[in-house]
Coordinates of C-alpha atoms and ligand atoms in Angstrom, one line a residue:
M26 CA -22.2 42.0 -187.6
S27 CA -25.2 41.7 -185.3
K28 CA -25.0 45.4 -184.1
G29 CA -27.4 47.7 -186.1
I30 CA -26.3 50.8 -187.8
N31 CA -27.2 54.3 -186.4
A32 CA -28.0 56.4 -189.4
T33 CA -28.7 60.2 -189.2
I34 CA -30.4 61.9 -192.1
W35 CA -29.6 65.6 -192.4
N36 CA -31.8 67.8 -194.6
E37 CA -31.6 71.5 -195.1
Y38 CA -35.4 71.3 -195.3
R39 CA -36.1 74.7 -197.0
H40 CA -37.3 74.0 -200.5
E41 CA -40.1 71.8 -199.2
K42 CA -41.4 74.9 -197.2
M43 CA -41.0 77.4 -200.0
N44 CA -41.5 75.6 -203.3
E45 CA -45.0 74.3 -204.1
K46 CA -43.8 71.4 -206.3
A47 CA -41.2 70.2 -203.7
A48 CA -43.9 70.5 -201.0
S49 CA -46.3 68.4 -203.0
I50 CA -43.8 65.6 -203.6
Y51 CA -42.2 65.8 -200.1
P52 CA -44.8 67.2 -197.8
Q53 CA -42.9 66.2 -194.6
G54 CA -39.5 66.9 -196.1
M55 CA -37.1 64.9 -198.2
H56 CA -35.5 63.5 -195.1
T57 CA -38.6 61.6 -194.1
V58 CA -39.0 60.0 -197.5
I59 CA -35.3 59.0 -197.5
A60 CA -35.8 57.5 -194.0
E61 CA -38.8 55.6 -195.2
G62 CA -36.7 54.1 -198.0
L63 CA -33.8 53.1 -195.8
K64 CA -33.8 49.4 -195.3
V65 CA -31.0 49.0 -192.8
K66 CA -31.1 47.3 -189.4
G67 CA -30.6 49.9 -186.7
N68 CA -31.9 53.4 -185.7
I69 CA -32.6 56.4 -187.8
T70 CA -32.3 60.0 -186.5
L71 CA -33.6 63.0 -188.5
A72 CA -31.8 66.4 -188.3
T73 CA -32.5 69.6 -190.1
L74 CA -30.8 73.0 -190.5
D75 CA -33.1 75.1 -188.4
E76 CA -32.8 73.0 -185.3
P77 CA -30.3 74.1 -182.6
E78 CA -26.8 73.1 -183.8
H79 CA -28.6 72.0 -187.0
G80 CA -29.7 68.9 -185.1
L81 CA -26.1 67.7 -185.1
T82 CA -25.1 68.0 -181.5
E83 CA -21.9 66.2 -180.2
E84 CA -24.2 63.6 -178.7
V85 CA -26.1 63.0 -182.0
L86 CA -22.9 62.8 -184.0
N87 CA -21.1 60.6 -181.5
N88 CA -23.9 58.1 -181.8
T89 CA -24.0 58.3 -185.6
D90 CA -22.4 55.6 -187.7
V91 CA -23.4 57.0 -191.1
L92 CA -24.6 60.5 -191.8
I93 CA -26.7 61.3 -195.0
W94 CA -26.5 64.9 -196.2
W95 CA -28.9 66.8 -198.4
G96 CA -28.5 70.6 -198.8
H97 CA -28.8 73.2 -201.6
I98 CA -29.8 76.8 -201.1
A99 CA -28.5 77.3 -197.6
H100 CA -25.0 75.8 -197.6
G101 CA -23.7 79.1 -196.3
E102 CA -26.0 79.0 -193.2
V103 CA -24.3 75.8 -192.0
Q104 CA -22.1 76.9 -189.1
D105 CA -18.4 76.3 -189.6
E106 CA -18.2 74.8 -186.1
I107 CA -20.7 72.1 -187.0
V108 CA -18.9 71.4 -190.3
E109 CA -15.7 70.9 -188.3
R110 CA -17.5 68.6 -185.9
V111 CA -18.8 66.5 -188.8
Y112 CA -15.3 66.5 -190.4
Q113 CA -13.6 65.3 -187.3
R114 CA -16.2 62.5 -187.0
V115 CA -15.6 61.4 -190.6
L116 CA -11.8 61.3 -189.9
K117 CA -12.5 59.1 -186.9
G118 CA -14.6 56.7 -188.9
M119 CA -18.2 58.0 -189.4
G120 CA -19.6 57.2 -192.8
L121 CA -20.9 60.1 -195.0
I122 CA -23.4 59.9 -197.9
V123 CA -23.6 63.1 -199.8
L124 CA -26.6 63.4 -202.0
H125 CA -27.2 65.5 -205.1
S126 CA -26.7 69.3 -204.5
G127 CA -24.7 68.4 -201.4
H128 CA -21.8 68.5 -203.8
F129 CA -21.5 72.2 -202.9
S130 CA -21.9 71.7 -199.1
K131 CA -19.1 73.0 -196.9
I132 CA -18.5 69.5 -195.6
F133 CA -18.1 67.9 -199.0
K134 CA -15.9 70.7 -200.3
K135 CA -13.7 70.5 -197.2
L136 CA -13.3 66.7 -197.5
M137 CA -12.6 66.9 -201.2
G138 CA -10.4 70.0 -201.3
T139 CA -11.6 71.0 -204.8
S140 CA -14.3 73.4 -206.0
C141 CA -16.8 70.5 -206.6
D142 CA -18.3 72.6 -209.4
L143 CA -20.2 71.0 -212.3
K144 CA -22.6 71.8 -215.2
W145 CA -26.4 71.8 -214.5
R146 CA -29.7 72.2 -216.3
E147 CA -33.2 71.9 -214.9
V148 CA -35.6 70.8 -217.6
G149 CA -36.7 67.5 -216.3
E150 CA -34.8 65.2 -218.7
K151 CA -34.3 61.5 -218.6
E152 CA -31.3 60.2 -216.6
R153 CA -29.8 56.7 -217.0
I154 CA -27.5 55.8 -214.2
W155 CA -25.1 53.0 -215.4
V156 CA -23.4 50.7 -212.9
V157 CA -19.7 50.6 -213.9
N158 CA -18.4 48.6 -211.0
P159 CA -20.7 45.6 -210.8
G160 CA -18.8 43.9 -208.0
H161 CA -19.1 46.8 -205.6
P162 CA -21.4 46.3 -202.6
I163 CA -23.2 49.5 -203.3
T164 CA -24.6 48.0 -206.5
E165 CA -26.0 44.9 -204.8
G166 CA -29.5 44.1 -206.2
I167 CA -29.2 46.8 -208.9
G168 CA -29.3 45.8 -212.5
E169 CA -27.2 47.3 -215.3
Y170 CA -28.7 50.7 -214.9
V171 CA -31.4 52.8 -213.2
V172 CA -33.7 55.0 -215.3
L173 CA -35.1 58.2 -213.8
P174 CA -37.7 59.6 -216.2
E175 CA -37.2 63.2 -215.0
E176 CA -34.2 64.7 -213.3
E177 CA -32.1 67.8 -213.1
M178 CA -28.9 67.3 -215.3
Y179 CA -25.5 67.4 -213.7
G180 CA -22.7 67.3 -216.3
E181 CA -18.9 66.9 -216.5
H182 CA -16.6 68.2 -215.8
F183 CA -17.3 67.6 -212.1
D184 CA -14.4 69.1 -210.2
I185 CA -13.7 66.4 -207.7
P186 CA -10.5 64.4 -206.8
Q187 CA -10.3 61.2 -208.7
P188 CA -12.7 58.8 -206.8
D189 CA -11.1 55.9 -205.0
E190 CA -13.8 53.8 -206.6
L191 CA -16.2 55.0 -209.3
V192 CA -19.4 53.0 -209.0
M193 CA -21.9 54.7 -211.3
V194 CA -21.9 57.0 -214.3
S195 CA -25.0 58.9 -215.5
W196 CA -26.1 59.7 -219.0
F197 CA -28.6 62.4 -219.7
E198 CA -31.0 63.0 -222.5
G199 CA -29.3 66.2 -223.5
G200 CA -26.0 64.4 -224.1
E201 CA -24.0 65.0 -220.9
V202 CA -22.4 62.3 -218.7
F203 CA -21.5 62.5 -215.0
R204 CA -19.7 60.5 -212.4
S205 CA -22.7 59.9 -210.2
G206 CA -21.5 57.3 -207.7
C207 CA -18.1 58.1 -206.2
C208 CA -16.4 56.5 -203.2
Y209 CA -13.7 58.0 -201.1
T210 CA -12.0 57.4 -197.8
R211 CA -10.8 60.3 -195.6
G212 CA -9.0 59.2 -192.4
M213 CA -11.0 56.2 -191.2
G214 CA -14.2 57.5 -192.7
K215 CA -15.9 56.3 -195.9
I216 CA -17.6 58.8 -198.1
F217 CA -20.1 58.1 -201.0
Y218 CA -21.3 60.8 -203.3
F219 CA -24.6 59.9 -205.0
R220 CA -25.9 62.3 -207.7
P221 CA -29.7 62.1 -208.1
G222 CA -32.3 63.8 -205.9
H223 CA -33.5 67.2 -207.2
E224 CA -36.2 68.4 -204.9
T225 CA -38.9 68.8 -207.6
Y226 CA -38.8 65.2 -208.8
P227 CA -39.9 62.1 -206.8
T228 CA -36.4 60.5 -207.0
Y229 CA -36.3 59.3 -203.4
Y230 CA -39.4 57.2 -203.9
N231 CA -37.6 55.2 -206.6
P232 CA -37.0 51.7 -205.3
Q233 CA -33.6 51.3 -206.9
V234 CA -32.4 54.7 -205.7
R235 CA -33.6 53.7 -202.2
K236 CA -31.7 50.4 -202.5
I237 CA -28.5 52.2 -203.6
I238 CA -28.7 54.5 -200.6
S239 CA -29.4 51.6 -198.2
N240 CA -26.4 49.7 -199.7
A241 CA -24.2 52.8 -199.3
V242 CA -25.1 53.2 -195.7
K243 CA -24.1 49.6 -195.0
W244 CA -20.9 50.1 -197.0
A245 CA -20.0 53.3 -195.2
A246 CA -20.7 52.0 -191.7
P247 CA -17.5 52.1 -189.6
I248 CA -15.7 48.9 -188.8
E249 CA -14.6 48.1 -185.3
R250 CA -11.2 49.5 -185.0
E251 CA -9.2 51.7 -182.7
Y252 CA -8.0 55.1 -183.9
P253 CA -4.4 54.7 -185.1
R254 CA -1.6 55.9 -182.8
Y255 CA 0.5 58.8 -184.2
G256 CA 3.6 60.5 -183.0
N257 CA 6.8 59.4 -181.3
A258 CA 7.0 55.6 -181.0
Q259 CA 9.2 53.2 -179.0
P260 CA 10.7 50.3 -181.1
L261 CA 8.8 47.1 -181.0
E262 CA 11.8 44.9 -181.5
S263 CA 15.1 44.8 -179.6
M264 CA 17.4 47.3 -181.3
E265 CA 20.6 45.8 -179.7
D266 CA 21.7 44.2 -183.0
K267 CA 22.1 47.7 -184.4
S268 CA 24.9 48.6 -182.1
Q269 CA 26.9 45.4 -182.7
Ligands
ZN324 ZN1 -31.0 70.1 -207.8

């Protein structure tokens, strides 16, 4: 495909303004660092919660092939109208990459239909993300595992529907495990949930994490295809035989 991918990176962008540690790691916001690490041919648009329509106008979304979502403390401030707009775009084929605490975002919960709850602990422990589906395009160029020296722990049970494809599983120093790379389709849209990325650790500078997100954007990009036709349909074949 010669056409590039239009990726939009949406960030709540609150921790980086309130928390000293988050601000020191991500002075211009996590979205800018995620953008810097995105090695995909095409255009990148940045959007944040406090912009009008959260930066996700009809025009922006209609021109987005893949939307990346990071949110945490302000999920409730995301307007339902915008959530519905994103939801409809996913059903029509827009890819969605949900990062870390985005597991509790309105859009992810709406698409999953479950509580999306999990265990968590924030002590800066080691995480080892194991590739469990080595033939999957999202794992291209990634070795057996990725080690993050310090991360927040997310543990099972993670209340999600059974992933269509489970690509990665995390192990944590404290003993928990977690399904950290999960693929879904909803309508014509592809969805990838990727676990790491707590705001007080430099996770989005990690070259392998960046590679995984870039691979996921390529995987989730829509294919060229018309929206299916639904409803009453005329027969495609002659039905004369039926009356004989
Ligand atoms: Zn977190």
